[in-house]
Short mmCIF file of C-alpha atoms and ligand atoms in Angstrom, two decimals:
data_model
loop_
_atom_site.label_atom_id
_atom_site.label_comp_id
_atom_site.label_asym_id
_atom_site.label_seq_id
_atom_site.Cartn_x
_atom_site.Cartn_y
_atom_site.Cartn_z
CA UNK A 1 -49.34 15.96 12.22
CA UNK A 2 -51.73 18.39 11.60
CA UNK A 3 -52.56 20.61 8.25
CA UNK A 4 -51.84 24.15 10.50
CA UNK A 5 -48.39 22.96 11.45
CA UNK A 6 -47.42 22.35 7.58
CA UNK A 7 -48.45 25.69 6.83
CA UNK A 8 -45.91 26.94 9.78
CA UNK A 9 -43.68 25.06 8.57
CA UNK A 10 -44.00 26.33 5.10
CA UNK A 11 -43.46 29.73 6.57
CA UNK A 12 -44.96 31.81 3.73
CA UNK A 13 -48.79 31.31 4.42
CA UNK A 14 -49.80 33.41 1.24
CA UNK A 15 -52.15 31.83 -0.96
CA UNK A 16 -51.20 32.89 -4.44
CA UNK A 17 -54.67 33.18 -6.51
CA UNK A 18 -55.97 34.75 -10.22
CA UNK A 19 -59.62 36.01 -10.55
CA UNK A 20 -61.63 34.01 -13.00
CA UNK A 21 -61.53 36.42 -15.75
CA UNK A 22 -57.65 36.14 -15.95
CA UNK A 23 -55.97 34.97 -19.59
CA UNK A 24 -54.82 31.39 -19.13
CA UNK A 25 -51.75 32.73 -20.69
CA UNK A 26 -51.32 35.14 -17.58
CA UNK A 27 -51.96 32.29 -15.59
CA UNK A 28 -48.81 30.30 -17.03
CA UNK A 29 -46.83 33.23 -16.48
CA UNK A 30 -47.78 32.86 -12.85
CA UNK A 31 -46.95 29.33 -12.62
CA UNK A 32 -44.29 29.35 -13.68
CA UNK A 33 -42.79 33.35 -12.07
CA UNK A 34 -43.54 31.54 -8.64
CA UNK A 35 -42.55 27.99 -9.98
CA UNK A 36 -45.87 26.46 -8.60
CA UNK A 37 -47.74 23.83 -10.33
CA UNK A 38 -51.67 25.40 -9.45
CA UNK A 39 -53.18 28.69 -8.61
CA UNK A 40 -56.61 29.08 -6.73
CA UNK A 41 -59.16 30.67 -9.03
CA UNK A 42 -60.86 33.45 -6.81
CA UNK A 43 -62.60 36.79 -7.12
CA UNK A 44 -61.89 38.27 -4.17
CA UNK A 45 -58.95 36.20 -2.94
CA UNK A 46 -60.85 35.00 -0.02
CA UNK A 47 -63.22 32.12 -1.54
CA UNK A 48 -61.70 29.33 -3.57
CA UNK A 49 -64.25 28.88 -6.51
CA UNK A 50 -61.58 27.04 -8.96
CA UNK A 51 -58.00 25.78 -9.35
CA UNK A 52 -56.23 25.82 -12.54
CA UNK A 53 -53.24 23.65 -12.47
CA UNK A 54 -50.54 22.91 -14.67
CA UNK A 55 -52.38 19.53 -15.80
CA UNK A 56 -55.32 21.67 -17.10
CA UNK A 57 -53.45 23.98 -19.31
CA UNK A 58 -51.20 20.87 -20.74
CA UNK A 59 -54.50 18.49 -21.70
CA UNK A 60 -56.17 21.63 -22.79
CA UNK A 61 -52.94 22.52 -25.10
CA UNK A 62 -53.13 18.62 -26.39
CA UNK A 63 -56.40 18.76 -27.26
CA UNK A 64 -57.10 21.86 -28.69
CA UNK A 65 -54.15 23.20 -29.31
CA UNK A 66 -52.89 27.14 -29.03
CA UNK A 67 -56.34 28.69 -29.28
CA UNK A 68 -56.70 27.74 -25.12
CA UNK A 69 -54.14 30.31 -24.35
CA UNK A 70 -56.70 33.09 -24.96
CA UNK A 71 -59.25 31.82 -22.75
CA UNK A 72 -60.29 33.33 -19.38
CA UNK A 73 -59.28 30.54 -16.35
CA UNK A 74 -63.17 29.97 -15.20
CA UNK A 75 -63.37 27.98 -18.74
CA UNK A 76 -60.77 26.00 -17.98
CA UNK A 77 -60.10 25.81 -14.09
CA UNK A 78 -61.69 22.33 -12.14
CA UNK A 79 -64.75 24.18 -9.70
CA UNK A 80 -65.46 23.73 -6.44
CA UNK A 81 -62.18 22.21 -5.56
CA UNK A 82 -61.96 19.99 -2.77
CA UNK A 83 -60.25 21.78 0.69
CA UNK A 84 -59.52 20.94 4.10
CA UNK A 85 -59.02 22.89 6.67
CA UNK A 86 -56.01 23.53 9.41
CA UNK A 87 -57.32 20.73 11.84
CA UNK A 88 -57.09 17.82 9.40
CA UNK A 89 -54.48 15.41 9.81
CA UNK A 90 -51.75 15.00 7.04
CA UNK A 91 -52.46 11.38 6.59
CA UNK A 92 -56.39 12.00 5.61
CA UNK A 93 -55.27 14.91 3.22
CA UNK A 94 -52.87 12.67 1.44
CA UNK A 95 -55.62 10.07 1.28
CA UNK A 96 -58.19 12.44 -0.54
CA UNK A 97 -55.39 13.68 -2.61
CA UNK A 98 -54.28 10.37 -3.58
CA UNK A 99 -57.96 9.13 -4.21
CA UNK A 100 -59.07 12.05 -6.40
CA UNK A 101 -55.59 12.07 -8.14
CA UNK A 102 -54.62 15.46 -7.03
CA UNK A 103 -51.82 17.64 -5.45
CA UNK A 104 -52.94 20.28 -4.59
CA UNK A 105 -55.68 21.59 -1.68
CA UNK A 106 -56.58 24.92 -0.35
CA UNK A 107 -57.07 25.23 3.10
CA UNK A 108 -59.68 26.95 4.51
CA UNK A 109 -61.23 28.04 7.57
CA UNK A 110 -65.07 29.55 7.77
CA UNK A 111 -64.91 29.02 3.52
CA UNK A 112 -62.15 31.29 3.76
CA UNK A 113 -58.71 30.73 2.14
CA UNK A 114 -56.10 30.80 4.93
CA UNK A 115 -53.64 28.76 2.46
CA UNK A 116 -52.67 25.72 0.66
CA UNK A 117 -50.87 22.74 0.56
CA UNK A 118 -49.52 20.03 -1.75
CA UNK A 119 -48.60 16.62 -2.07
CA UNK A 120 -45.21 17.45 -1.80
CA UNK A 121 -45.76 19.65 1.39
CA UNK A 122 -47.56 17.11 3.21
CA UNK A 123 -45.16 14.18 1.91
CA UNK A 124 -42.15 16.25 3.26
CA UNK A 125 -43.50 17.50 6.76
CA UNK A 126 -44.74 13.40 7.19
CA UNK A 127 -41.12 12.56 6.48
CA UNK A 128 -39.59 14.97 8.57
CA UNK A 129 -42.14 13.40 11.32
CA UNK A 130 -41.03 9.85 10.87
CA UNK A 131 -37.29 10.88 10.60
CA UNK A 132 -37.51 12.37 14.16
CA UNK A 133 -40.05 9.39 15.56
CA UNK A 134 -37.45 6.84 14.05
CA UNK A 135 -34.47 8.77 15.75
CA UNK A 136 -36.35 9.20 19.27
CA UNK A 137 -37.01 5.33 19.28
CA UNK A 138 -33.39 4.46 18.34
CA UNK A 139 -32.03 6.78 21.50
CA UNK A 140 -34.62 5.30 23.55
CA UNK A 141 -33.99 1.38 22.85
CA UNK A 142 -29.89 2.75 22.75
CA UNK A 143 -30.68 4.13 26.45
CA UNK A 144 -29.67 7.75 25.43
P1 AMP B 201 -52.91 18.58 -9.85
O1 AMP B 201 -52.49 17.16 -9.67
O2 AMP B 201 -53.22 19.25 -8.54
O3 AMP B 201 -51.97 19.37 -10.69
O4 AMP B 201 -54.33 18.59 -10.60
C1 AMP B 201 -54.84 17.52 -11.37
C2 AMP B 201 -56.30 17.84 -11.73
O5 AMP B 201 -57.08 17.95 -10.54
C3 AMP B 201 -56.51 19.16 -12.47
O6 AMP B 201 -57.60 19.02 -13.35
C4 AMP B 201 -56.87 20.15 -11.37
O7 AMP B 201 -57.67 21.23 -11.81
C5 AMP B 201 -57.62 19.25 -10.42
N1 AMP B 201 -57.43 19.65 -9.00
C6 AMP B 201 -56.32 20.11 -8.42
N2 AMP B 201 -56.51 20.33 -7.12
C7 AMP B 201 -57.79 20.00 -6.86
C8 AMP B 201 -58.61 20.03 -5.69
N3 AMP B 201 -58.15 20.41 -4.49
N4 AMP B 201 -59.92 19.62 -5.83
C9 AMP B 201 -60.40 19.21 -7.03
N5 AMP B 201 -59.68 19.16 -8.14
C10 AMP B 201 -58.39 19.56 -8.08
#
């Protein structure tokens, strides 16, 4: 299974982003309008310089409290984040994910955003793919 057939599978390929000089409390609003857990931090939608997930603004609240809110996403947001693009498999994005602790990763093609996907993306579509591997087998050692 391949990153490009998530997206299709996904069906909305939109890549929802906020330019760096966005409030982090505009940012929540975002979050949580589209109920999505990270936004891509970009200034012209088409390069991913940040992403500001849910787990920023949370530590950020914990240790500093309120005052975070007011801040612009580029002071908060993780740079350069890591991406893949549509050829990678699902197993090797769930691997980096999993090793840098992660769950979410724009995709990109040329350094261009053409989407994104998340843990929970990849861990459905990889279900879905064992589901209908595990059914093929059964009808072929049933002799259907
Ligand atoms: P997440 O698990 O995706 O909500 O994010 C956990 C932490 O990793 C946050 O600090 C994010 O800013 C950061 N992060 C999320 N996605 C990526 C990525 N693709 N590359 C690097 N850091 C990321």
């Amino acid at each position: 299974m391949l990153v490009h057939q998530i997206l299709k599978s996904k069906g909305d390929t939109s890549v929802i982003t906020v330019t760096p000089g966005t409030s982090v409390t505009e940012a929540a609003q975002i979050l949580a309008e589209r109920r999505i857990g990270g936004v891509i931090v970009s200034t012209d939608g088409r390069r991913a310089e940040g992403i500001l997930s849910e787990r920023d603004i949370v530590r950020s609240l914990a240790l500093r409290g309120a005052v975070c809110l007011n801040e612009s996403v580029d002071q908060m947001m993780t740079r350069n984040p890591v991406c893949c693009t549509k050829s990678e498999t699902a197993d090797s994005v769930l691997q980096r994910m999993t090793n840098g602790r992660f769950r979410h990763m724009p995709v990109v093609e040329d350094e261009e955003l053409v989407g994104i996907v998340t843990i929970g993306d990849v861990v459905k579509a990889r279900l879905e793919e064992l589901s209908m591997e595990k059914d093929a087998l059964e009808g072929m050692i049933m002799g259907h």
